[in-house]
GROMACS .gro file of C-alpha atoms in nm:
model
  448
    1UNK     CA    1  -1.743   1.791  -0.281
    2UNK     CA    2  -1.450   1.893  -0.499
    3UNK     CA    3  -1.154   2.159  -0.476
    4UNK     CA    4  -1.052   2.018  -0.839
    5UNK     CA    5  -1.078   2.247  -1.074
    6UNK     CA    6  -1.357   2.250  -1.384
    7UNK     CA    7  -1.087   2.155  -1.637
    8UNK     CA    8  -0.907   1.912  -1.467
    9UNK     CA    9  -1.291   1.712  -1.340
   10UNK     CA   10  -1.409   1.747  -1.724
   11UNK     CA   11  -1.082   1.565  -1.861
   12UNK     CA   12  -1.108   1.290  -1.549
   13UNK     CA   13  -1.459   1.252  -1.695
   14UNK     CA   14  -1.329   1.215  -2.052
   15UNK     CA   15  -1.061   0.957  -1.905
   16UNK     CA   16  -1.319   0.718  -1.769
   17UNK     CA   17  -1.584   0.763  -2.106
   18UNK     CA   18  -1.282   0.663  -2.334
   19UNK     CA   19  -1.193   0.377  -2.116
   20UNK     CA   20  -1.586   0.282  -2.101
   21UNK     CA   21  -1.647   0.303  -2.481
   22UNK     CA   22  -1.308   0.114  -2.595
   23UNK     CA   23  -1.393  -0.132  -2.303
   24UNK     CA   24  -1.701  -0.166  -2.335
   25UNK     CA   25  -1.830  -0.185  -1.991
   26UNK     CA   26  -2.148  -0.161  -1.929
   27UNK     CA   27  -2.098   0.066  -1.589
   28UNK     CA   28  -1.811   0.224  -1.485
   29UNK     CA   29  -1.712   0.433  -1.187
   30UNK     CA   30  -1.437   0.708  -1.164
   31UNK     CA   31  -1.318   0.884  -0.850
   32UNK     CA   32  -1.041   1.064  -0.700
   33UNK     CA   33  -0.929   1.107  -0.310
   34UNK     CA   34  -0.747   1.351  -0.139
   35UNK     CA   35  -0.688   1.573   0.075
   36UNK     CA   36  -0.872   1.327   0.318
   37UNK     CA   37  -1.205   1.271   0.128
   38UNK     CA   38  -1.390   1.218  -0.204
   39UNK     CA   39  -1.260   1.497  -0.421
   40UNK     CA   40  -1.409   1.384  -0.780
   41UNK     CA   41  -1.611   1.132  -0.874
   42UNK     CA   42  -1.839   1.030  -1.191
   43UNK     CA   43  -2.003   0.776  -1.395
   44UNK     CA   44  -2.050   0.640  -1.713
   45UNK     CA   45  -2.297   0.393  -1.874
   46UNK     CA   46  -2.538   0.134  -1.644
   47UNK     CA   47  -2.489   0.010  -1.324
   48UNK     CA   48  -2.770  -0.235  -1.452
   49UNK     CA   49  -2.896  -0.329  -1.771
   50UNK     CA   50  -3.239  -0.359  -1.594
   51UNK     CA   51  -3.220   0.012  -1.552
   52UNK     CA   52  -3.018   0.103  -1.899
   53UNK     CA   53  -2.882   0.470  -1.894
   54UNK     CA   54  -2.899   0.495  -1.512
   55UNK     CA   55  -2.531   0.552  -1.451
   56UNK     CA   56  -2.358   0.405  -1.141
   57UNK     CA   57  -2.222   0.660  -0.849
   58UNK     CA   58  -1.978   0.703  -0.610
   59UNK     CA   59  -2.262   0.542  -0.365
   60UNK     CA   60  -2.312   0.185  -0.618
   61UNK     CA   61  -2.115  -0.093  -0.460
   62UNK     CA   62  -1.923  -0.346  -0.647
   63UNK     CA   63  -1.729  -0.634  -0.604
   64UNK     CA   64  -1.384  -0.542  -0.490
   65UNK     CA   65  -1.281  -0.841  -0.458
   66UNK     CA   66  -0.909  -0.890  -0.418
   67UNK     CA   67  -0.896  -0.535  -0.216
   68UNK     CA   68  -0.961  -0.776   0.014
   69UNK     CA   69  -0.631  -0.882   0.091
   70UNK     CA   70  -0.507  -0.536   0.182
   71UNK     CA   71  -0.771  -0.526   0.485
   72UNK     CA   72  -0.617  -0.844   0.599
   73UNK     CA   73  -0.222  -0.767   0.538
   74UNK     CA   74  -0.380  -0.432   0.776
   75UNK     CA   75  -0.508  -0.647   1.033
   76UNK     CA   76  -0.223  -0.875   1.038
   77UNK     CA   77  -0.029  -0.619   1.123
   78UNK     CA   78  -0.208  -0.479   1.385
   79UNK     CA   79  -0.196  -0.821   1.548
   80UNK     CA   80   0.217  -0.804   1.512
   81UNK     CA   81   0.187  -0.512   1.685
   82UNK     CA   82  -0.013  -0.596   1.988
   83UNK     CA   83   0.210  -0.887   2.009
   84UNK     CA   84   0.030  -1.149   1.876
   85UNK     CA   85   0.207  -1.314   1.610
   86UNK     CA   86   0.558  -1.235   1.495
   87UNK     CA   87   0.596  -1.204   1.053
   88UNK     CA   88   0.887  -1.460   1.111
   89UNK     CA   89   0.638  -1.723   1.246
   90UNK     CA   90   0.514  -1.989   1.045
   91UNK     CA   91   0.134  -2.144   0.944
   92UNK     CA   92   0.152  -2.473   1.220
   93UNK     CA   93   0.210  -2.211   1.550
   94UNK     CA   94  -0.146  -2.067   1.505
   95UNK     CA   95  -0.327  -2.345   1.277
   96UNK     CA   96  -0.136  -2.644   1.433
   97UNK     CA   97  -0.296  -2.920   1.195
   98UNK     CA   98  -0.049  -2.767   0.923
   99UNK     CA   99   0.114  -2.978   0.711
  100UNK     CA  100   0.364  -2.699   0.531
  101UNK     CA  101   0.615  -2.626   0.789
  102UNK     CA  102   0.836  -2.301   0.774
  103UNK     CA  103   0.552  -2.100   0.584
  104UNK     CA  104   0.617  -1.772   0.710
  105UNK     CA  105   0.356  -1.504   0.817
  106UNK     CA  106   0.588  -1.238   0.604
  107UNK     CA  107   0.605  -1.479   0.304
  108UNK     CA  108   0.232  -1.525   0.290
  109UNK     CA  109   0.165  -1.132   0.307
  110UNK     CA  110   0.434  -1.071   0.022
  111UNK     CA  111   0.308  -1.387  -0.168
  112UNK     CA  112   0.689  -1.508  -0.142
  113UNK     CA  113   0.573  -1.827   0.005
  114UNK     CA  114   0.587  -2.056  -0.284
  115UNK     CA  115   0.246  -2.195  -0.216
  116UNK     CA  116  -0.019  -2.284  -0.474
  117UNK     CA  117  -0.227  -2.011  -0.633
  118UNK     CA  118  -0.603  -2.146  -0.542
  119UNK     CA  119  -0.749  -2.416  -0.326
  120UNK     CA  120  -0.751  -2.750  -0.378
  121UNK     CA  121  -1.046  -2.862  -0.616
  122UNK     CA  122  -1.072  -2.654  -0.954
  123UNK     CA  123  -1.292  -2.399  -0.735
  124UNK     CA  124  -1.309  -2.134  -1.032
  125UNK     CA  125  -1.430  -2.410  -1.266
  126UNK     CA  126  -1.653  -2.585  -1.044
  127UNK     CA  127  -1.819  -2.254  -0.883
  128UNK     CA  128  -1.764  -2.438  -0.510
  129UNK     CA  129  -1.557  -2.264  -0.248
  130UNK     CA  130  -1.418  -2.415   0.100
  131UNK     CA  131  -1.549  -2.382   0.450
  132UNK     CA  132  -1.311  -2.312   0.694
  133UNK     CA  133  -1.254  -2.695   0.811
  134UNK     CA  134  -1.245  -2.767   0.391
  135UNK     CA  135  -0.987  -2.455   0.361
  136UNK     CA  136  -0.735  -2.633   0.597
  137UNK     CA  137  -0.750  -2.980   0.455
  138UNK     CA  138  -0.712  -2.849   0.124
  139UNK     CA  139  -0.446  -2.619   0.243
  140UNK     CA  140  -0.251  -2.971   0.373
  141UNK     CA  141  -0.357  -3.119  -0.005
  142UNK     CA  142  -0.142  -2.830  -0.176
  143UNK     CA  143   0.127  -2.741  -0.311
  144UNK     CA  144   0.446  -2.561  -0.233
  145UNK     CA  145   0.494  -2.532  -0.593
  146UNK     CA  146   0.839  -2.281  -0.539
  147UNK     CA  147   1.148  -2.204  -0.304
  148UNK     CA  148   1.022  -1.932  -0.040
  149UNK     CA  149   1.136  -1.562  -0.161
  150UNK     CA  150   1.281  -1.734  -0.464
  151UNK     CA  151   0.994  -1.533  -0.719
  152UNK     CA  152   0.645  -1.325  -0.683
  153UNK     CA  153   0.407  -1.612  -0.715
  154UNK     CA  154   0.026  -1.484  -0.604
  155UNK     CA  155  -0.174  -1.695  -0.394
  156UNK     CA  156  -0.516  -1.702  -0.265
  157UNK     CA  157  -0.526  -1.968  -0.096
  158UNK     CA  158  -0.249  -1.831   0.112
  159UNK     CA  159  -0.437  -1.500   0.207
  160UNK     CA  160  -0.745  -1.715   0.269
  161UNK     CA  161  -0.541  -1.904   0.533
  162UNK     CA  162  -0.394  -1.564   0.643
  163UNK     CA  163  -0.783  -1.498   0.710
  164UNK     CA  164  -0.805  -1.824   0.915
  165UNK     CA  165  -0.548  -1.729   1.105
  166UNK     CA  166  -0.690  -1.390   1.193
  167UNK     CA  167  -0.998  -1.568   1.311
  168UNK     CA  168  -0.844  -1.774   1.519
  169UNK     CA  169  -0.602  -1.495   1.706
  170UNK     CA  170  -0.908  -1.278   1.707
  171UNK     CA  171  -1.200  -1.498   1.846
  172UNK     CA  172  -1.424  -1.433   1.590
  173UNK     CA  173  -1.499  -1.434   1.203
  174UNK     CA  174  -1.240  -1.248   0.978
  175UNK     CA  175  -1.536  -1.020   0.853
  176UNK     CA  176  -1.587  -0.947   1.214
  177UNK     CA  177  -1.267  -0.837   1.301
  178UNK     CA  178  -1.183  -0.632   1.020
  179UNK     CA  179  -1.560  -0.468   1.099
  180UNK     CA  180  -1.463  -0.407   1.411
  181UNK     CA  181  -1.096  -0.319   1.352
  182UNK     CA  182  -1.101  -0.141   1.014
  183UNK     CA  183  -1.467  -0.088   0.875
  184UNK     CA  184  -1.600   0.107   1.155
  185UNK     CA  185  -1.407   0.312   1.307
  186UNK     CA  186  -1.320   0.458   0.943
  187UNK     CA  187  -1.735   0.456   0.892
  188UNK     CA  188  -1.682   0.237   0.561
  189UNK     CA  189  -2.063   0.150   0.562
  190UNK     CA  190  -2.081  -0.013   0.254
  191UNK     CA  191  -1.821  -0.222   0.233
  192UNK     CA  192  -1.886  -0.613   0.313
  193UNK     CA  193  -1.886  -0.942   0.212
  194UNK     CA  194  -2.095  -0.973  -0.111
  195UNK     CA  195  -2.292  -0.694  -0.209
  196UNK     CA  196  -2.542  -0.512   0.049
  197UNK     CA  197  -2.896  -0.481  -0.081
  198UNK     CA  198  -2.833  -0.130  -0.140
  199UNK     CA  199  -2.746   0.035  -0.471
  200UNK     CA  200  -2.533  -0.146  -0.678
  201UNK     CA  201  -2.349  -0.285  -1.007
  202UNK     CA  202  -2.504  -0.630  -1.141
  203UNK     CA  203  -2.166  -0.819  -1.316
  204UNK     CA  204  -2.157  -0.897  -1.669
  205UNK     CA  205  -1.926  -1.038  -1.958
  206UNK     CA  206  -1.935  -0.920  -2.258
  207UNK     CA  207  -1.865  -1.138  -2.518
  208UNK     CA  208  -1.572  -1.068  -2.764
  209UNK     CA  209  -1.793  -1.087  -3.063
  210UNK     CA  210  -2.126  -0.927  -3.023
  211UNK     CA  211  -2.202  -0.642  -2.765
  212UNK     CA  212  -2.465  -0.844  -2.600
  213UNK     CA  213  -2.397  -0.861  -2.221
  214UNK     CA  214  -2.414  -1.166  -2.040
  215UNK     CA  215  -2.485  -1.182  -1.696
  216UNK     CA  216  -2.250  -1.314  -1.444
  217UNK     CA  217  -2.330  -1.507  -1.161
  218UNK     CA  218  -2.256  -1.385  -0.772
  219UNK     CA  219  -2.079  -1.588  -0.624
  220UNK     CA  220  -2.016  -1.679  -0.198
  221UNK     CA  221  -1.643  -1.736  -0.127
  222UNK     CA  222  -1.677  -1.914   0.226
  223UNK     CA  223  -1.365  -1.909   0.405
  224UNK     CA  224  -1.201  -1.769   0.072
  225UNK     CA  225  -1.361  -1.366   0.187
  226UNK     CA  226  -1.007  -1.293   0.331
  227UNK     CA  227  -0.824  -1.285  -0.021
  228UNK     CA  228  -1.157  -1.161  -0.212
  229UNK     CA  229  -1.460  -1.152  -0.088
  230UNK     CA  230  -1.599  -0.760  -0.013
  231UNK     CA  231  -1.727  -0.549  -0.177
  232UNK     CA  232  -1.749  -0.158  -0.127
  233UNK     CA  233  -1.786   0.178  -0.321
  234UNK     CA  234  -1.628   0.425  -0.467
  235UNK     CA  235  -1.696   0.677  -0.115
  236UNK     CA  236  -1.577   0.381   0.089
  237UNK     CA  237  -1.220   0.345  -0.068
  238UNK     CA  238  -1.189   0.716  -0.050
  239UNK     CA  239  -1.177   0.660   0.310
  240UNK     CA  240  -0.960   0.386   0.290
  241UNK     CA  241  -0.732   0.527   0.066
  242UNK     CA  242  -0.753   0.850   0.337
  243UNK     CA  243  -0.646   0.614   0.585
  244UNK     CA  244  -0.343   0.497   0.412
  245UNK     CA  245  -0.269   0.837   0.323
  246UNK     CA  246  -0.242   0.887   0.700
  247UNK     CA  247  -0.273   0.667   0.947
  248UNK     CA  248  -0.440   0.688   1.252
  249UNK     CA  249  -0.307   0.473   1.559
  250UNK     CA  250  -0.662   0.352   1.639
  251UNK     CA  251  -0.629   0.130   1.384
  252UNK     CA  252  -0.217   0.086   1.281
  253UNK     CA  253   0.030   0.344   1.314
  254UNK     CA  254   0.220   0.545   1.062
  255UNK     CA  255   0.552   0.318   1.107
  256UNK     CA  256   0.393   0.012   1.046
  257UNK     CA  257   0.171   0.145   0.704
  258UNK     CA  258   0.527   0.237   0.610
  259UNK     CA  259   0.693  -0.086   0.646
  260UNK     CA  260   0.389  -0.241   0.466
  261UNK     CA  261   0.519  -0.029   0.177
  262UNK     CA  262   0.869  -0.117   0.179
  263UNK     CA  263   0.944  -0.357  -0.106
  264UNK     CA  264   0.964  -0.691  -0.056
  265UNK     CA  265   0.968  -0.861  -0.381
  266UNK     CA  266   0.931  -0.752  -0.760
  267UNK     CA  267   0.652  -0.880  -0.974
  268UNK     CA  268   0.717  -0.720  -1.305
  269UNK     CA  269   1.077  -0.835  -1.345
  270UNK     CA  270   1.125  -0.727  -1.685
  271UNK     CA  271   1.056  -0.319  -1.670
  272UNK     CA  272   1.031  -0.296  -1.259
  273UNK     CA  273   0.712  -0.155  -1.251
  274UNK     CA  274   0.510  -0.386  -0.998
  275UNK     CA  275   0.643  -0.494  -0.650
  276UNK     CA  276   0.503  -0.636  -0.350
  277UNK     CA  277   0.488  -0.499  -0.012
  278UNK     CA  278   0.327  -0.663   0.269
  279UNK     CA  279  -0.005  -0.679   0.136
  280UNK     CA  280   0.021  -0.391  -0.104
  281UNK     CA  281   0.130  -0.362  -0.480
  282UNK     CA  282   0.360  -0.112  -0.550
  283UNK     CA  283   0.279   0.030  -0.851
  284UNK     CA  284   0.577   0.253  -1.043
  285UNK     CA  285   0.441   0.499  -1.308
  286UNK     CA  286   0.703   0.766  -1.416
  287UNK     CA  287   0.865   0.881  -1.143
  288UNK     CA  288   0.577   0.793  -0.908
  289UNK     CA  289   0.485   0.502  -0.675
  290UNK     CA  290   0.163   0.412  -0.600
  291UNK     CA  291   0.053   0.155  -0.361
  292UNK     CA  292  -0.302  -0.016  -0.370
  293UNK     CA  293  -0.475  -0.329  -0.542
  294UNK     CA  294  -0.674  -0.436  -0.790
  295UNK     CA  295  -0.960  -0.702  -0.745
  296UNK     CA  296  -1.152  -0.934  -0.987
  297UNK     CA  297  -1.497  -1.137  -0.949
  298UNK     CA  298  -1.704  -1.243  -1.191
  299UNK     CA  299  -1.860  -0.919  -1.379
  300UNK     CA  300  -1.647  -0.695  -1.158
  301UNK     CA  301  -1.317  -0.536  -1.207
  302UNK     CA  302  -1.177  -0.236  -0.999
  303UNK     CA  303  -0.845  -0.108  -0.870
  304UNK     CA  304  -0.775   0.145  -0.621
  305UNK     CA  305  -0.395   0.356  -0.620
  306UNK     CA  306  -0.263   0.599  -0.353
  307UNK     CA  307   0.003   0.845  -0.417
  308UNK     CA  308   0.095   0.854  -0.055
  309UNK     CA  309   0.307   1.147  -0.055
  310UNK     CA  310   0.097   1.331  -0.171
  311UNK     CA  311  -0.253   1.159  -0.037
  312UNK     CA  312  -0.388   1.136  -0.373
  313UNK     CA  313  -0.534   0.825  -0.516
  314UNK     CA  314  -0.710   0.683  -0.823
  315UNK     CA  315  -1.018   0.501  -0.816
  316UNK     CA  316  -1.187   0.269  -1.081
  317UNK     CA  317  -1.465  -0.020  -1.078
  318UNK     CA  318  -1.594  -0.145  -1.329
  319UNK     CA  319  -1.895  -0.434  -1.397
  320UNK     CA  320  -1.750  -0.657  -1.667
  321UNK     CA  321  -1.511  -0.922  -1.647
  322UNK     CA  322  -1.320  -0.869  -1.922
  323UNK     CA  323  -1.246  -0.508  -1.839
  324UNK     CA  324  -0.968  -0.248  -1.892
  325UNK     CA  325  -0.676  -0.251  -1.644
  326UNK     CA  326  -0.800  -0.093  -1.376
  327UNK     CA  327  -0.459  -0.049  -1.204
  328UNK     CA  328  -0.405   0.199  -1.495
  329UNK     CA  329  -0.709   0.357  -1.496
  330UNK     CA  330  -0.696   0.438  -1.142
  331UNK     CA  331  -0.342   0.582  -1.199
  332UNK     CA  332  -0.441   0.752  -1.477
  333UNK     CA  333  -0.689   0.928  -1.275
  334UNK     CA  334  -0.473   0.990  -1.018
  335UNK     CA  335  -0.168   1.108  -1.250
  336UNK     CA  336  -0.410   1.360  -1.385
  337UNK     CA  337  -0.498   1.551  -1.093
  338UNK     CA  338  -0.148   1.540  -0.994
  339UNK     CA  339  -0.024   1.692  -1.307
  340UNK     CA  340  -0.293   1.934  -1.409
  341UNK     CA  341  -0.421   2.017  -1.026
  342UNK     CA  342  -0.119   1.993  -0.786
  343UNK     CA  343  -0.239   2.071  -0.413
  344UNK     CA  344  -0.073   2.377  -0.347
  345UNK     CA  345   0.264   2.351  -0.076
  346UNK     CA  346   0.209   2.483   0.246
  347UNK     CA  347   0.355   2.803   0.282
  348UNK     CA  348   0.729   2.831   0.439
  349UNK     CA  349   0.696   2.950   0.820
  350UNK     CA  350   1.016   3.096   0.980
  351UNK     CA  351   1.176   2.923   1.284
  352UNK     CA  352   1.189   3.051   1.662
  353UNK     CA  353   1.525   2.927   1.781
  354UNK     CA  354   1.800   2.690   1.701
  355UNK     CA  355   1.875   2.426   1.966
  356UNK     CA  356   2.200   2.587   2.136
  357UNK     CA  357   2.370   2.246   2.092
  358UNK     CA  358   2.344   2.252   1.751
  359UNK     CA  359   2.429   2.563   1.661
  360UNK     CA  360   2.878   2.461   1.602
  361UNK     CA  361   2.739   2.169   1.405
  362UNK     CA  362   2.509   2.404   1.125
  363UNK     CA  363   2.666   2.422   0.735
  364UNK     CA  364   2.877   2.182   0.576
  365UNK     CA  365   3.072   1.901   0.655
  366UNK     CA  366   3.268   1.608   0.409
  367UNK     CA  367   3.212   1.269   0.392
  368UNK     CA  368   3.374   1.018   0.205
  369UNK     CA  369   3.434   1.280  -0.031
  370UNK     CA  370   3.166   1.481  -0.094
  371UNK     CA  371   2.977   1.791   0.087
  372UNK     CA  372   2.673   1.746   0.336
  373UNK     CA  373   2.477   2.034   0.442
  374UNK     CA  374   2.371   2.015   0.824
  375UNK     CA  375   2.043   2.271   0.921
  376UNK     CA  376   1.790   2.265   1.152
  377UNK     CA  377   1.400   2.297   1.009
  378UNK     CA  378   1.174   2.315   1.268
  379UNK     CA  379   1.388   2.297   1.552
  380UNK     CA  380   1.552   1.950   1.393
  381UNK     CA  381   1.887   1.878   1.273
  382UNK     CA  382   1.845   1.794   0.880
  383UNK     CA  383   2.143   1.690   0.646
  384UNK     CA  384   2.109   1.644   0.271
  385UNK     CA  385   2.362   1.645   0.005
  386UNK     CA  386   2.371   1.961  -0.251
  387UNK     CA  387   2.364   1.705  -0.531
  388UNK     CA  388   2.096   1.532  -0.438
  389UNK     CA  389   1.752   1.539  -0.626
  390UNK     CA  390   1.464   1.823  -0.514
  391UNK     CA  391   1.253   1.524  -0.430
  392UNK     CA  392   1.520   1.345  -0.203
  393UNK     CA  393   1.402   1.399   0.165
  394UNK     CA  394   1.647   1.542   0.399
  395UNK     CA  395   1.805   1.286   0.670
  396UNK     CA  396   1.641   1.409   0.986
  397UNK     CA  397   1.781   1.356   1.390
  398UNK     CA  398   1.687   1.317   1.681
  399UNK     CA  399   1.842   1.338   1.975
  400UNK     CA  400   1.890   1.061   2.213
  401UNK     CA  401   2.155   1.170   2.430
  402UNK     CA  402   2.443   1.429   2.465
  403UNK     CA  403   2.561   1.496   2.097
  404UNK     CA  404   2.418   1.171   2.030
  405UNK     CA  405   2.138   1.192   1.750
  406UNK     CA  406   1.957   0.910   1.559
  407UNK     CA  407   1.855   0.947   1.218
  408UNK     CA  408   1.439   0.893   1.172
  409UNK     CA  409   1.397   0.921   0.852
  410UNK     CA  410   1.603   0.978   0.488
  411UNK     CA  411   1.953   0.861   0.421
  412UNK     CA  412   2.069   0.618   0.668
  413UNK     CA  413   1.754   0.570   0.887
  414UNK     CA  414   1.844   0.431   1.201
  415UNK     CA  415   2.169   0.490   1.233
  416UNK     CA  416   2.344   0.716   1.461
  417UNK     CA  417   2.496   1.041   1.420
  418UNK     CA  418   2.769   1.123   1.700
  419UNK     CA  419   2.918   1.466   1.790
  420UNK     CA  420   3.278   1.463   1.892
  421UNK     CA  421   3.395   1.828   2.041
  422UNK     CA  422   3.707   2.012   2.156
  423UNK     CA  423   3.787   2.127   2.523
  424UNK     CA  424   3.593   2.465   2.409
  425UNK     CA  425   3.270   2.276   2.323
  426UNK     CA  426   3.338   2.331   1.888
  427UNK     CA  427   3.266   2.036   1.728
  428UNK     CA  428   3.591   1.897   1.594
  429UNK     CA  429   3.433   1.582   1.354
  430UNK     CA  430   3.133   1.400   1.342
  431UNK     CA  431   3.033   1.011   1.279
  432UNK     CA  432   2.739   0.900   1.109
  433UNK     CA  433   2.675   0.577   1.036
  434UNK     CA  434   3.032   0.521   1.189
  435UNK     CA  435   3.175   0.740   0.864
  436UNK     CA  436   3.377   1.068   0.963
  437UNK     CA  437   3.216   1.364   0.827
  438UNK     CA  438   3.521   1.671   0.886
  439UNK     CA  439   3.450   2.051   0.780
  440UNK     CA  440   3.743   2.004   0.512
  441UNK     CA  441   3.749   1.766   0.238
  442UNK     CA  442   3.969   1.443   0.296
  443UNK     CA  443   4.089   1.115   0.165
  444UNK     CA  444   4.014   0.838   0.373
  445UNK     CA  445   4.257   0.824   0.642
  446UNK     CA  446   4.429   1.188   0.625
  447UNK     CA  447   4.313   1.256   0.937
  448UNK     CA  448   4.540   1.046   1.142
   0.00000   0.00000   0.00000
């Protein structure tokens, strides 16, 4: 299963017993992903207390709970993609008996939307949850508590009406079009709503003041499943977490995972370590960002982190509800294998040929003071600054025209990059971004 090596799988396994004994969870799951599958996974304690000492596995499902909402900010997106919705639009175009106006699709998947954290009713005290008719007249009984994209404010009751909205666009249930969407084409078997009949964690709490588990009941969230209702295992998020890593177009394309990465709002406004993409929490550790969720139902806590550049990710699930953090713990995880047990870089390959056009515009040029190196890798025109850091990517071009390039990715994405030459063909200056970039240092203006 594993290309980790001995050392680096026995301290992941002292990791998770640590975190289970200071815890004190009854059952608790450890994994790690990469590389496109399951690379590591292990278990400590019982996934029952019916069957004590029979530790849980990579195959015992849990609640995942608020993982959830990641499946739907996914198939939200694919939706904006095919044209369906737009993230500018608001709640009343697709569920027109709406009383918020101007709640935006984009607010609700970046919880920027100011809207109420839960549904109408007390439903975590009362142990009731809405139908979908009961979700929408609650949804009208809320309220819009903040400004929109004034502060990080999470909301299930908005990604519960983010679910209604998928059914609607869709035709069918939520669960059935992220099945159909999501689940299987990426074979994730065991993950549904509520737990499967196959093996799996029972949920406790464990008191703060004996070590006498209590068991916790399972619960049916209705029309609530789009903001927490699955669960799923340990194998199943390794294939999610694969997916993320790289995207297949079948089910969203590499752009759009991107932009669903892109920060939209920051949650931990005192050290910057949590933001808010569109659906995912972007989770800073060091100098690493991890995106992901975490998810908690009664007697069941678990997070699950992906390193994307490097497709490795942490996974943790625990079955108690008073449980360590399992963001860290799955970063943890992940952070280990990444420090100890670095995938090794692919080998350098030499080049073939250097696109003739490009061949007066190679080496350095000056802009706005300072050096930029121009190359071509792989038969694309590159440009990074000497001074920047090793782990700065490159700009990278392409062309679009006659010495016209655009940049794809790195410094000044999107912009364009235009070639100016001389009657002989030499390139004389070039504008990116609309700055001059000359092949000798200048002030601003000493070309004229």
């Amino acid at each position: 299963m594993t290309d980790i090596a001995a050392a680096t799988q026995t301290a992941l396994t002292r990791i998770i017993t640590e975190r289970q004994t200071k815890g004190r969870v009854p059952g608790l799951v450890g994994a790690v992903a990469r590389g496109g599958k399951l690379a590591w996974s292990d278990g400590v304690g019982s996934a029952s207390l019916d069957a004590p000492g029979v530790a849980p596995t990579a195959d015992t499902q849990y609640l995942i709970a608020s993982h959830s909402k990641t499946f739907t900010a996914v198939t939200v997106m694919a939706l904006r993609d095919e044209g369906k919705l737009s993230l500018d639009d608001t709640v009343e175009k697709f569920v027109p008996e709406s009383k918020h106006a101007g709640v935006t699709v984009r607010q609700m998947l970046s919880h920027v939307s100011g809207m109420q954290r839960e549904p109408v009713g007390d439903v975590w005290d009362v142990m009731a949850f809405p139908d979908r008719a009961e979700l929408i007249s609650g949804w009208n009984e809320a309220e819009r508590i903040g400004k929109p994209h004034h502060r990080f404010h999470y909301s299930n009751l908005v990604y519960s009406v983010l679910g209604e909205i998928i059914a609607r666009l869709d035709g069918k249930s939520w669960y059935e079009s992220i099945s159909a969407r999501i689940l299987r084409p990426l074979e994730m078997n065991r993950t549904t709503v509520g737990l499967d009949g196959g093996p799996a964690a029972s949920g406790y709490y464990v008191p703060p003041f004996s070590d006498v588990p209590v068991p916790e009941p399972l619960l049916s969230l209705g029309a609530m499943d789009a903001c927490g209702g699955l669960a799923s295992t340990a194998a199943d998020l390794a294939k999610w977490t694969a997916f993320l890593a790289d995207p297949t177009d079948e089910i969203l394309s590499k752009d759009t995972v991107e932009e669903m990465c892109q920060p939209q709002i920051m949650a931990d406004l005192d050290r910057w370590q949590l933001g808010f993409g569109l659906g995912f929490m972007l989770l800073r550790i060091g100098e690493r960002v991890f995106i992901g969720h975490t998810g908690g139902m009664p007697g069941h806590i678990t997070g699950t982190f992906l390193h994307r550049p490097s497709g490795t990710a942490g996974i943790a699930l625990m079955n108690t509800t008073a449980a360590p953090s399992p963001a860290a713990l799955a970063a943890d995880l992940a952070i280990k294998v990444l420090d100890d047990d670095p995938v090794l870089p692919e080998p350098w390959t030499p080049g073939t040929t250097v696109p003739p056009e490009l061949a007066g515009v190679l080496g350095t040029w000056f802009t706005e003071g300072q050096p930029f190196v121009f190359s071509v890798r792989e038969g694309h025109l590159e440009a990074k600054s000497p001074a920047a850091a090793d782990y700065t990517a490159p700009a990278v071009f392409e062309q679009i025209s006659t010495d016209v390039y655009r940049t794809v990715s790195g410094r000044e994405t999107g912009e364009l990059l235009r070639i100016t030459r001389d009657a002989d063909g030499v390139p004389t200056k070039l504008n990116w971004a609309t700055y001059l970039c000359t092949r000798e240092p200048l002030a601003f203006g000493q070309h004229l």
